[in-house]
PDB file of C-alpha atoms in Angstrom:
ATOM      1  CA  TRP Y 255      -0.005   0.001   0.018  1.00 70.00           C
ATOM      2  CA  GLU Y 256       0.990   3.624  -0.345  1.00 80.00           C
ATOM      3  CA  THR Y 257       0.822   6.722   1.796  1.00 82.00           C
ATOM      4  CA  VAL Y 258       1.850  10.320   1.355  1.00 85.00           C
ATOM      5  CA  VAL Y 259       4.330  11.703   3.858  1.00 85.00           C
ATOM      6  CA  GLU Y 260       4.315  15.482   4.331  1.00 84.00           C
ATOM      7  CA  VAL Y 261       7.200  17.397   5.941  1.00 85.00           C
ATOM      8  CA  LEU Y 262       6.945  20.963   7.258  1.00 85.00           C
ATOM      9  CA  TYR Y 263      10.399  22.582   7.467  1.00 84.00           C
ATOM     10  CA  PRO Y 264      11.204  25.384   9.953  1.00 84.00           C
ATOM     11  CA  ASN Y 265      11.316  27.906   7.099  1.00 88.00           C
ATOM     12  CA  GLY Y 266       7.679  27.083   6.211  1.00 84.00           C
ATOM     13  CA  VAL Y 267       8.477  24.958   3.115  1.00 88.00           C
ATOM     14  CA  VAL Y 268       6.228  21.909   2.801  1.00 87.00           C
ATOM     15  CA  LYS Y 269       7.332  18.841   0.807  1.00 89.00           C
ATOM     16  CA  GLN Y 270       5.447  15.646   0.061  1.00 87.00           C
ATOM     17  CA  GLN Y 271       6.599  12.208  -1.012  1.00 87.00           C
ATOM     18  CA  THR Y 272       4.642   9.026  -1.719  1.00 86.00           C
ATOM     19  CA  VAL Y 273       5.987   6.015   0.193  1.00 81.00           C
ATOM     20  CA  THR Y 274       5.133   2.479  -0.925  1.00 82.00           C
ATOM     21  CA  PHE Y 275       5.009  -0.405   1.596  1.00 72.00           C
ATOM     22  CA  ALA Y 276       5.498  -3.729  -0.141  1.00 73.00           C
ATOM     23  CA  GLN Y 277       5.163  -6.205   2.758  1.00 67.00           C
ATOM     24  CA  GLY Y 278       2.255  -5.048   4.879  1.00 62.00           C
ATOM     25  CA  GLU Y 279       1.020  -7.148   7.793  1.00 60.00           C
ATOM     26  CA  GLN Y 280      -2.513  -7.187   9.107  1.00 58.00           C
ATOM     27  CA  ALA Y 281      -2.942  -5.379  12.456  1.00 51.00           C
ATOM     28  CA  ASP Y 282      -4.513  -7.276  15.356  1.00 49.00           C
ATOM     29  CA  HIS Y 283      -7.026  -4.486  15.826  1.00 45.00           C
ATOM     30  CA  PHE Y 284      -7.916  -1.624  13.548  1.00 48.00           C
ATOM     31  CA  TYR Y 285     -10.263   1.224  14.446  1.00 49.00           C
ATOM     32  CA  PRO Y 286     -10.633   3.553  11.478  1.00 53.00           C
ATOM     33  CA  LEU Y 287     -11.464   7.204  12.081  1.00 52.00           C
ATOM     34  CA  ILE Y 288     -15.198   7.634  11.953  1.00 53.00           C
ATOM     35  CA  LYS Y 289     -16.303  10.011   9.242  1.00 57.00           C
ATOM     36  CA  GLY Y 290     -16.653  13.410  10.847  1.00 58.00           C
ATOM     37  CA  THR Y 291     -14.078  12.753  13.628  1.00 66.00           C
ATOM     38  CA  ALA Y 292     -12.667  16.113  14.619  1.00 75.00           C
ATOM     39  CA  TYR Y 293      -9.054  16.621  13.641  1.00 82.00           C
ATOM     40  CA  THR Y 294      -6.934  19.705  12.941  1.00 86.00           C
ATOM     41  CA  GLN Y 295      -3.299  20.501  12.267  1.00 86.00           C
ATOM     42  CA  GLN Y 296      -1.625  23.897  12.163  1.00 90.00           C
ATOM     43  CA  ALA Y 297       1.881  25.338  12.195  1.00 89.00           C
ATOM     44  CA  VAL Y 298       3.018  27.090  15.418  1.00 90.00           C
ATOM     45  CA  PHE Y 299       5.842  29.618  15.102  1.00 91.00           C
ATOM     46  CA  PRO Y 300       8.528  30.495  17.703  1.00 92.00           C
ATOM     47  CA  ALA Y 301       7.948  34.256  17.794  1.00 92.00           C
ATOM     48  CA  LYS Y 302       4.159  34.279  17.536  1.00 93.00           C
ATOM     49  CA  LYS Y 303       1.252  33.523  19.876  1.00 94.00           C
ATOM     50  CA  SER Y 304      -0.769  30.718  18.243  1.00 93.00           C
ATOM     51  CA  THR Y 305      -3.999  28.947  19.058  1.00 94.00           C
ATOM     52  CA  VAL Y 306      -4.917  25.586  17.541  1.00 94.00           C
ATOM     53  CA  SER Y 307      -8.468  24.439  18.195  1.00 93.00           C
ATOM     54  CA  ILE Y 308     -11.225  22.043  17.286  1.00 92.00           C
ATOM     55  CA  LYS Y 309     -14.725  21.746  18.712  1.00 88.00           C
ATOM     56  CA  GLY Y 310     -14.247  21.071  22.427  1.00 92.00           C
ATOM     57  CA  ALA Y 311     -10.483  21.622  22.774  1.00 96.00           C
ATOM     58  CA  ALA Y 312      -7.751  24.181  22.127  1.00 96.00           C
ATOM     59  CA  ILE Y 313      -4.093  24.876  22.869  1.00 96.00           C
ATOM     60  CA  THR Y 314      -2.605  28.378  23.040  1.00 95.00           C
ATOM     61  CA  VAL Y 315       1.164  28.612  22.666  1.00 94.00           C
ATOM     62  CA  THR Y 316       2.919  31.849  23.681  1.00 93.00           C
ATOM     63  CA  PRO Y 317       5.917  33.402  21.876  1.00 94.00           C
ATOM     64  CA  GLY Y 318       9.109  31.562  22.809  1.00 92.00           C
ATOM     65  CA  ALA Y 319       7.344  28.331  23.747  1.00 93.00           C
ATOM     66  CA  VAL Y 320       8.754  26.484  20.721  1.00 91.00           C
ATOM     67  CA  THR Y 321      12.256  26.881  19.314  1.00 91.00           C
ATOM     68  CA  ALA Y 322      11.312  25.998  15.718  1.00 91.00           C
ATOM     69  CA  THR Y 323       8.209  26.030  13.563  1.00 91.00           C
ATOM     70  CA  THR Y 324       6.158  23.050  14.742  1.00 91.00           C
ATOM     71  CA  ALA Y 325       3.137  21.298  13.212  1.00 91.00           C
ATOM     72  CA  VAL Y 326       0.640  20.887  16.082  1.00 92.00           C
ATOM     73  CA  SER Y 327      -2.443  18.689  15.825  1.00 91.00           C
ATOM     74  CA  ILE Y 328      -5.469  17.892  17.941  1.00 93.00           C
ATOM     75  CA  THR Y 329      -7.623  14.766  17.380  1.00 92.00           C
ATOM     76  CA  ALA Y 330     -10.905  14.044  19.114  1.00 93.00           C
ATOM     77  CA  LEU Y 331     -10.727  10.572  20.674  1.00 92.00           C
ATOM     78  CA  ARG Y 332     -13.378   7.885  20.924  1.00 88.00           C
ATOM     79  CA  ASP Y 333     -13.967   5.796  24.042  1.00 89.00           C
ATOM     80  CA  VAL Y 334     -11.928   2.920  22.506  1.00 88.00           C
ATOM     81  CA  ASP Y 335      -8.942   5.313  22.035  1.00 89.00           C
ATOM     82  CA  ILE Y 336      -8.713   6.342  25.714  1.00 92.00           C
ATOM     83  CA  PRO Y 337      -6.299   4.494  27.988  1.00 93.00           C
ATOM     84  CA  ALA Y 338      -7.942   2.886  31.028  1.00 93.00           C
ATOM     85  CA  LEU Y 339      -8.901   5.394  33.692  1.00 95.00           C
ATOM     86  CA  ASP Y 340      -7.357   5.219  37.180  1.00 95.00           C
ATOM     87  CA  ALA Y 341      -9.547   4.017  40.016  1.00 93.00           C
ATOM     88  CA  GLY Y 342     -12.270   6.477  40.945  1.00 94.00           C
ATOM     89  CA  MET Y 343     -11.882   8.628  37.820  1.00 96.00           C
ATOM     90  CA  VAL Y 344     -14.975   9.842  36.034  1.00 97.00           C
ATOM     91  CA  ASN Y 345     -14.405  11.256  32.530  1.00 98.00           C
ATOM     92  CA  VAL Y 346     -16.499  14.443  32.127  1.00 98.00           C
ATOM     93  CA  THR Y 347     -14.989  15.581  28.845  1.00 97.00           C
ATOM     94  CA  ALA Y 348     -17.484  17.199  26.437  1.00 95.00           C
ATOM     95  CA  GLN Y 349     -17.673  16.810  22.637  1.00 90.00           C
ATOM     96  CA  ALA Y 350     -15.401  13.737  22.609  1.00 92.00           C
ATOM     97  CA  HIS Y 351     -14.074  11.172  25.113  1.00 94.00           C
ATOM     98  CA  GLY Y 352     -10.716  12.956  25.137  1.00 95.00           C
ATOM     99  CA  TYR Y 353      -8.177  14.634  22.877  1.00 95.00           C
ATOM    100  CA  ARG Y 354      -4.760  13.709  21.506  1.00 94.00           C
ATOM    101  CA  PHE Y 355      -2.371  16.626  21.216  1.00 93.00           C
ATOM    102  CA  LEU Y 356       0.639  15.953  18.959  1.00 91.00           C
ATOM    103  CA  PRO Y 357       3.559  15.803  18.337  1.00 88.00           C
ATOM    104  CA  HIS Y 358       4.360  13.474  21.269  1.00 82.00           C
ATOM    105  CA  GLY Y 359       7.658  14.120  22.949  1.00 78.00           C
ATOM    106  CA  ILE Y 360       7.848  17.855  22.308  1.00 83.00           C
ATOM    107  CA  ARG Y 361       8.674  19.972  25.362  1.00 89.00           C
ATOM    108  CA  PHE Y 362       7.712  23.639  25.467  1.00 92.00           C
ATOM    109  CA  GLN Y 363      10.146  26.272  26.670  1.00 93.00           C
ATOM    110  CA  LYS Y 364       7.152  28.072  28.240  1.00 93.00           C
ATOM    111  CA  ALA Y 365       3.934  26.436  29.440  1.00 94.00           C
ATOM    112  CA  ALA Y 366       0.979  26.498  27.054  1.00 95.00           C
ATOM    113  CA  ASN Y 367      -2.705  26.770  27.903  1.00 96.00           C
ATOM    114  CA  ILE Y 368      -4.898  23.711  27.207  1.00 96.00           C
ATOM    115  CA  THR Y 369      -8.647  24.373  27.127  1.00 97.00           C
ATOM    116  CA  ILE Y 370     -11.010  21.392  27.173  1.00 98.00           C
ATOM    117  CA  GLY Y 371     -14.785  21.480  27.510  1.00 97.00           C
ATOM    118  CA  TYR Y 372     -16.674  19.476  30.117  1.00 97.00           C
ATOM    119  CA  ASP Y 373     -20.197  18.084  30.183  1.00 97.00           C
ATOM    120  CA  ALA Y 374     -21.951  19.142  33.408  1.00 97.00           C
ATOM    121  CA  ALA Y 375     -24.406  16.223  33.003  1.00 97.00           C
ATOM    122  CA  LYS Y 376     -21.455  13.802  33.520  1.00 97.00           C
ATOM    123  CA  ILE Y 377     -20.468  15.272  36.887  1.00 97.00           C
ATOM    124  CA  PRO Y 378     -21.199  12.701  39.593  1.00 96.00           C
ATOM    125  CA  GLU Y 379     -23.647  13.506  42.357  1.00 95.00           C
ATOM    126  CA  GLY Y 380     -22.015  15.391  45.221  1.00 94.00           C
ATOM    127  CA  TYR Y 381     -19.348  16.988  42.996  1.00 96.00           C
ATOM    128  CA  THR Y 382     -19.205  20.330  41.178  1.00 96.00           C
ATOM    129  CA  GLU Y 383     -17.350  22.006  38.335  1.00 96.00           C
ATOM    130  CA  LYS Y 384     -14.696  23.053  40.894  1.00 95.00           C
ATOM    131  CA  ASP Y 385     -13.735  19.344  41.268  1.00 96.00           C
ATOM    132  CA  ILE Y 386     -12.813  18.980  37.567  1.00 97.00           C
ATOM    133  CA  LYS Y 387      -9.179  18.870  36.475  1.00 97.00           C
ATOM    134  CA  THR Y 388      -7.546  18.192  33.124  1.00 98.00           C
ATOM    135  CA  TYR Y 389      -5.454  15.019  33.166  1.00 97.00           C
ATOM    136  CA  TYR Y 390      -2.792  13.742  30.794  1.00 96.00           C
ATOM    137  CA  PHE Y 391      -1.883  10.098  30.323  1.00 95.00           C
ATOM    138  CA  ASP Y 392       1.677   9.413  31.461  1.00 93.00           C
ATOM    139  CA  GLU Y 393       2.983   6.708  29.123  1.00 89.00           C
ATOM    140  CA  GLN Y 394       5.822   5.821  31.520  1.00 90.00           C
ATOM    141  CA  THR Y 395       3.688   5.161  34.623  1.00 93.00           C
ATOM    142  CA  HIS Y 396       0.454   4.257  32.755  1.00 92.00           C
ATOM    143  CA  HIS Y 397      -1.540   6.585  35.002  1.00 95.00           C
ATOM    144  CA  TRP Y 398      -3.514   9.789  34.492  1.00 97.00           C
ATOM    145  CA  VAL Y 399      -1.770  12.821  35.999  1.00 96.00           C
ATOM    146  CA  PRO Y 400      -3.434  16.194  36.671  1.00 97.00           C
ATOM    147  CA  LEU Y 401      -2.178  19.257  34.853  1.00 97.00           C
ATOM    148  CA  LYS Y 402      -1.651  22.544  36.702  1.00 95.00           C
ATOM    149  CA  LEU Y 403      -5.143  24.093  36.855  1.00 95.00           C
ATOM    150  CA  ASP Y 404      -5.436  27.648  35.578  1.00 95.00           C
ATOM    151  CA  THR Y 405      -9.197  28.370  35.534  1.00 94.00           C
ATOM    152  CA  VAL Y 406     -12.593  26.625  35.466  1.00 95.00           C
ATOM    153  CA  LEU Y 407     -14.848  28.661  33.159  1.00 96.00           C
ATOM    154  CA  GLU Y 408     -18.223  27.552  34.511  1.00 95.00           C
ATOM    155  CA  LYS Y 409     -20.223  29.867  32.175  1.00 95.00           C
ATOM    156  CA  ASN Y 410     -18.467  28.369  29.139  1.00 95.00           C
ATOM    157  CA  GLY Y 411     -18.205  24.796  30.436  1.00 96.00           C
ATOM    158  CA  LYS Y 412     -14.410  24.690  29.975  1.00 97.00           C
ATOM    159  CA  VAL Y 413     -11.307  23.987  32.032  1.00 98.00           C
ATOM    160  CA  VAL Y 414      -8.070  25.869  31.279  1.00 98.00           C
ATOM    161  CA  SER Y 415      -4.835  24.188  32.432  1.00 97.00           C
ATOM    162  CA  ARG Y 416      -1.120  24.592  31.850  1.00 96.00           C
ATOM    163  CA  THR Y 417       1.124  22.068  30.076  1.00 95.00           C
ATOM    164  CA  THR Y 418       4.691  21.810  28.841  1.00 93.00           C
ATOM    165  CA  HIS Y 419       4.123  18.757  26.623  1.00 92.00           C
ATOM    166  CA  PHE Y 420       1.669  16.869  24.385  1.00 90.00           C
ATOM    167  CA  THR Y 421      -0.167  13.613  24.955  1.00 91.00           C
ATOM    168  CA  ASP Y 422      -3.753  12.326  25.429  1.00 94.00           C
ATOM    169  CA  MET Y 423      -5.850  14.530  27.700  1.00 96.00           C
ATOM    170  CA  ILE Y 424      -9.274  14.421  29.359  1.00 98.00           C
ATOM    171  CA  ASN Y 425     -11.292  16.356  31.922  1.00 98.00           C
ATOM    172  CA  ALA Y 426     -12.137  14.191  34.913  1.00 98.00           C
ATOM    173  CA  ILE Y 427     -13.199  14.085  38.524  1.00 97.00           C
ATOM    174  CA  ILE Y 428     -11.646  11.748  41.095  1.00 95.00           C
ATOM    175  CA  LYS Y 429     -14.371  10.294  43.267  1.00 92.00           C
ATOM    176  CA  ALA Y 430     -13.074   9.891  46.805  1.00 80.00           C
ATOM    177  CA  LYS Y 431     -14.041   6.627  48.539  1.00 63.00           C
ATOM    178  CA  PRO Y 432     -15.399   6.995  52.030  1.00 57.00           C
ATOM    179  CA  SER Y 433     -13.239   5.209  54.608  1.00 53.00           C
ATOM    180  CA  THR Y 434     -14.532   3.169  57.505  1.00 52.00           C
ATOM    181  CA  ALA Y 435     -13.940   6.096  59.852  1.00 50.00           C
ATOM    182  CA  LYS Y 436     -16.968   8.390  59.907  1.00 54.00           C
ATOM    183  CA  GLY Y 437     -16.468  11.658  58.000  1.00 52.00           C
ATOM    184  CA  THR Y 438     -13.066  10.874  56.443  1.00 48.00           C
ATOM    185  CA  TYR Y 439     -12.202  10.096  52.850  1.00 47.00           C
ATOM    186  CA  LEU Y 440      -9.375   8.224  51.224  1.00 47.00           C
TER     187      LEU Y 440
END
């Protein structure tokens, strides 16, 4: 089979090349993107504030956050695409089950703002919007880790957090389990 590989150079030049794979193997599982799945990609420049967004999620990168022109993408994730949640986590992400921010492995020189919508109807009883945090999936520990919270925009149904890297992200609430001692929580 064939695919087209596109390269975005730091000077803004884009080149494409068709690559042919002669000995393809069948994957164990294959989940094609559903028609209409939200996806966007945009160049972010070192000296310019940039916002990349799709319905339900956005990232705003400040000047100096990247050292070279970088192609940034956001993909809406389906339930099957989300790594297993940690115990007690309730995913309250709106519009999609989560979002994948790429390229993986990039580290920002300055923290960027991640904005992800939440669905108030998914908030468990006894919890409020103030309990929501944005979490990223740590591929080393295989756990969800909270990002530094910036703001909960209750009127807009969004959470703004700070990040220095890309990965899969969701909005979630951690439900505390009551302990056997009256009035305390684990």
